[in-house]
Amino acid sequence: GKLPGIYGGSPHSCSGGNQSTGDNCLTMRLMWRQGGGGEVYAYIPVSDNSDFCKNPNVQCNDQFGKSIGRGVLYFPPGTWTRIDMVMQLNEPAGYNNGILNVYINGLKYISMNTIPYRSTGMVGFQGLMFSTFFGGNTPNYATPVDTSVFFRNVQLSVGEPARLYEGNGGSAAGGKIVGSRAVGTTAVVSVFVALLGVFFS
């Protein structure tokens, strides 16, 4: 099933099999699979025979999104998991030099610097695509039992250090700082940091 992530271009355009052409949209969402396995699920403008798709940590298909780091990430049920996604757009547009770093509970599990997020400067990171669901779009993806997912301390930052707080509902006044990471970039608008506290049961 899908978890929140970042979108660019028209909201919800790059999902459900609607592909990125490089000048229309992009999405970089988290995803979980059977047994708590995780990955980054990407709609970006690459073809199955591209060098990007030949990376052993990438699985591509032309019908749906690209899987990055499948099996590298793990979301254990019954406990909170802290997730940091640090992304920088490819610059100039059309170059394969976009950055993606994913941290789980403060440890880096995914590090890539060859991502072609876009082919034109008209597309950039625009906001948080916040939705979670089982699927796929067919009944066999539905859960056979009641299942819950909880989110807390969701933060989105552009070009500045992002801090994740715990305790007292995540407020800065009453909470304890558990992490801070500065992001270096040449263009302030090119970097987003999404911090997600995810609890599976």
Short mmCIF file of C-alpha atoms in Angstrom, two decimals:
data_model
loop_
_atom_site.label_atom_id
_atom_site.label_comp_id
_atom_site.label_asym_id
_atom_site.label_seq_id
_atom_site.Cartn_x
_atom_site.Cartn_y
_atom_site.Cartn_z
CA GLY A 1 0.00 0.00 0.00
CA LYS A 2 0.92 3.65 -0.35
CA LEU A 3 2.20 6.14 2.21
CA PRO A 4 2.69 9.92 1.96
CA GLY A 5 5.43 11.56 -0.07
CA ILE A 6 6.25 14.52 -2.31
CA TYR A 7 4.54 15.62 -5.51
CA GLY A 8 5.38 18.10 -8.23
CA GLY A 9 3.25 19.48 -11.05
CA SER A 10 -0.46 18.79 -11.01
CA PRO A 11 -1.54 17.08 -7.74
CA HIS A 12 -2.39 13.36 -8.08
CA SER A 13 -1.55 13.38 -11.81
CA CYS A 14 1.43 11.00 -11.46
CA SER A 15 -0.25 8.02 -9.82
CA GLY A 16 -2.51 5.12 -10.69
CA GLY A 17 -0.52 4.35 -13.83
CA ASN A 18 -0.48 7.94 -15.13
CA GLN A 19 3.19 8.33 -16.05
CA SER A 20 5.56 11.26 -15.72
CA THR A 21 6.72 12.70 -19.03
CA GLY A 22 9.20 15.02 -17.35
CA ASP A 23 7.15 18.14 -18.03
CA ASN A 24 3.83 17.27 -16.38
CA CYS A 25 4.32 15.89 -12.86
CA LEU A 26 6.34 13.71 -10.48
CA THR A 27 5.72 11.87 -7.22
CA MET A 28 8.08 10.29 -4.68
CA ARG A 29 6.01 8.37 -2.12
CA LEU A 30 6.83 5.77 0.47
CA MET A 31 5.23 2.35 0.12
CA TRP A 32 4.91 -0.76 2.25
CA ARG A 33 4.72 -4.36 1.11
CA GLN A 34 3.94 -7.72 2.66
CA GLY A 35 5.68 -8.35 5.97
CA GLY A 36 6.51 -4.67 6.55
CA GLY A 37 8.97 -4.32 3.66
CA GLY A 38 9.29 -0.77 2.37
CA GLU A 39 10.47 1.23 -0.61
CA VAL A 40 10.27 4.61 -2.32
CA TYR A 41 7.63 4.48 -5.06
CA ALA A 42 8.49 6.96 -7.81
CA TYR A 43 6.73 8.40 -10.83
CA ILE A 44 9.63 10.01 -12.69
CA PRO A 45 10.47 10.24 -16.43
CA VAL A 46 12.58 7.12 -17.06
CA SER A 47 12.09 4.18 -19.42
CA ASP A 48 12.63 0.51 -18.60
CA ASN A 49 15.82 0.36 -20.69
CA SER A 50 17.41 3.46 -19.13
CA ASP A 51 20.62 3.37 -17.10
CA PHE A 52 18.57 4.38 -14.05
CA CYS A 53 16.46 1.21 -14.32
CA LYS A 54 19.60 -0.95 -14.61
CA ASN A 55 20.53 -0.02 -11.04
CA PRO A 56 20.19 -3.22 -8.92
CA ASN A 57 18.28 -1.24 -6.26
CA VAL A 58 15.65 -0.08 -8.77
CA GLN A 59 12.76 -2.04 -10.29
CA CYS A 60 10.95 -0.46 -13.24
CA ASN A 61 7.85 -1.11 -15.28
CA ASP A 62 6.17 1.07 -17.89
CA GLN A 63 2.67 0.67 -16.46
CA PHE A 64 3.12 1.89 -12.89
CA GLY A 65 5.71 3.52 -10.61
CA LYS A 66 9.38 2.70 -10.17
CA SER A 67 10.44 0.88 -6.98
CA ILE A 68 13.57 2.26 -5.30
CA GLY A 69 15.19 0.28 -2.49
CA ARG A 70 12.57 -2.46 -2.34
CA GLY A 71 13.42 -4.72 0.59
CA VAL A 72 16.02 -2.28 1.93
CA LEU A 73 13.49 -0.45 4.10
CA TYR A 74 11.45 -2.16 6.83
CA PHE A 75 8.53 -0.83 8.89
CA PRO A 76 8.11 -3.13 11.92
CA PRO A 77 4.49 -3.46 13.11
CA GLY A 78 3.51 -2.25 16.55
CA THR A 79 6.18 0.44 16.94
CA TRP A 80 6.90 3.97 15.77
CA THR A 81 9.27 4.35 12.83
CA ARG A 82 10.95 7.68 12.05
CA ILE A 83 11.46 8.30 8.33
CA ASP A 84 13.49 11.15 6.81
CA MET A 85 13.34 11.70 3.05
CA VAL A 86 15.83 14.27 1.72
CA MET A 87 15.47 15.17 -1.96
CA GLN A 88 17.12 17.64 -4.31
CA LEU A 89 15.90 18.27 -7.84
CA ASN A 90 18.08 17.48 -10.84
CA GLU A 91 19.68 20.74 -11.92
CA PRO A 92 19.64 21.76 -14.65
CA ALA A 93 16.42 20.01 -15.59
CA GLY A 94 17.02 17.01 -17.84
CA TYR A 95 20.26 15.95 -16.13
CA ASN A 96 20.48 12.69 -14.16
CA ASN A 97 21.81 14.26 -10.97
CA GLY A 98 18.81 14.48 -8.63
CA ILE A 99 19.42 13.37 -5.04
CA LEU A 100 17.43 11.05 -2.77
CA ASN A 101 18.50 10.06 0.74
CA VAL A 102 16.23 8.03 3.03
CA TYR A 103 16.91 7.60 6.75
CA ILE A 104 15.11 5.16 9.04
CA ASN A 105 15.40 6.01 12.73
CA GLY A 106 18.43 8.18 11.94
CA LEU A 107 20.33 5.62 9.83
CA LYS A 108 20.79 6.10 6.08
CA TYR A 109 19.38 3.21 4.03
CA ILE A 110 19.01 4.73 0.56
CA SER A 111 21.43 7.15 -1.09
CA MET A 112 21.15 8.02 -4.80
CA ASN A 113 22.44 10.97 -6.84
CA THR A 114 21.38 10.00 -10.39
CA ILE A 115 17.63 10.64 -10.31
CA PRO A 116 16.05 12.43 -13.32
CA TYR A 117 13.11 14.01 -11.50
CA ARG A 118 12.13 16.30 -14.42
CA SER A 119 13.02 17.37 -17.95
CA THR A 120 11.90 21.01 -17.68
CA GLY A 121 12.27 23.75 -15.11
CA MET A 122 8.48 24.17 -15.10
CA VAL A 123 8.20 21.11 -12.81
CA GLY A 124 9.48 21.18 -9.23
CA PHE A 125 8.66 19.88 -5.77
CA GLN A 126 5.37 21.50 -4.76
CA GLY A 127 3.98 19.84 -1.67
CA LEU A 128 3.10 16.82 0.42
CA MET A 129 0.94 14.12 -1.19
CA PHE A 130 -0.70 12.83 1.97
CA SER A 131 -2.74 9.69 1.43
CA THR A 132 -2.46 6.08 2.53
CA PHE A 133 -4.36 3.07 1.23
CA PHE A 134 -4.03 -0.59 0.26
CA GLY A 135 -3.31 -1.09 -3.40
CA GLY A 136 -3.20 -1.40 -6.29
CA ASN A 137 -6.73 -0.88 -7.46
CA THR A 138 -8.22 -4.38 -7.38
CA PRO A 139 -10.06 -6.19 -4.54
CA ASN A 140 -7.19 -8.64 -3.92
CA TYR A 141 -5.16 -5.76 -2.41
CA ALA A 142 -7.74 -5.21 0.34
CA THR A 143 -6.76 -6.13 3.89
CA PRO A 144 -8.60 -9.19 5.31
CA VAL A 145 -8.45 -7.76 8.86
CA ASP A 146 -8.87 -4.34 10.47
CA THR A 147 -5.59 -2.46 10.14
CA SER A 148 -4.46 0.95 11.42
CA VAL A 149 -1.66 3.35 10.60
CA PHE A 150 -0.90 6.46 12.68
CA PHE A 151 1.15 9.53 11.75
CA ARG A 152 2.71 12.14 14.02
CA ASN A 153 5.25 14.97 13.80
CA VAL A 154 4.88 15.34 10.04
CA GLN A 155 7.20 18.12 8.83
CA LEU A 156 8.00 19.53 5.43
CA SER A 157 10.96 21.91 5.00
CA VAL A 158 12.55 23.70 2.07
CA GLY A 159 16.28 24.32 2.19
CA GLU A 160 16.41 24.65 5.97
CA PRO A 161 17.18 22.26 8.84
CA ALA A 162 14.17 20.15 9.79
CA ARG A 163 13.57 19.05 13.37
CA LEU A 164 11.48 16.18 14.62
CA TYR A 165 10.03 16.42 18.13
CA GLU A 166 8.62 13.75 20.38
CA GLY A 167 6.30 14.06 23.35
CA ASN A 168 3.41 16.45 24.05
CA GLY A 169 1.93 15.99 20.62
CA GLY A 170 5.17 16.94 18.92
CA SER A 171 5.14 20.56 20.04
CA ALA A 172 8.43 22.42 20.04
CA ALA A 173 7.66 23.95 23.41
CA GLY A 174 7.05 20.74 25.32
CA GLY A 175 8.72 18.13 23.17
CA LYS A 176 12.27 16.85 23.09
CA ILE A 177 14.37 17.37 19.97
CA VAL A 178 15.33 13.90 18.72
CA GLY A 179 16.91 14.84 15.42
CA SER A 180 18.07 17.72 13.27
CA ARG A 181 19.61 17.64 9.81
CA ALA A 182 20.70 20.57 7.66
CA VAL A 183 20.32 20.29 3.91
CA GLY A 184 22.82 22.05 1.66
CA THR A 185 21.55 23.25 -1.70
CA THR A 186 22.29 25.87 -4.31
CA ALA A 187 18.59 26.59 -4.86
CA VAL A 188 16.37 26.93 -1.82
CA VAL A 189 13.27 25.71 -3.65
CA SER A 190 14.94 22.50 -4.80
CA VAL A 191 15.01 20.58 -1.52
CA PHE A 192 12.21 19.17 0.58
CA VAL A 193 12.57 17.17 3.78
CA ALA A 194 9.63 15.01 4.85
CA LEU A 195 9.72 13.60 8.38
CA LEU A 196 7.09 10.98 9.05
CA GLY A 197 6.38 9.09 12.25
CA VAL A 198 4.59 5.92 11.18
CA PHE A 199 3.03 3.33 13.46
CA PHE A 200 1.68 0.09 11.99
CA SER A 201 -0.64 -2.27 13.82
#
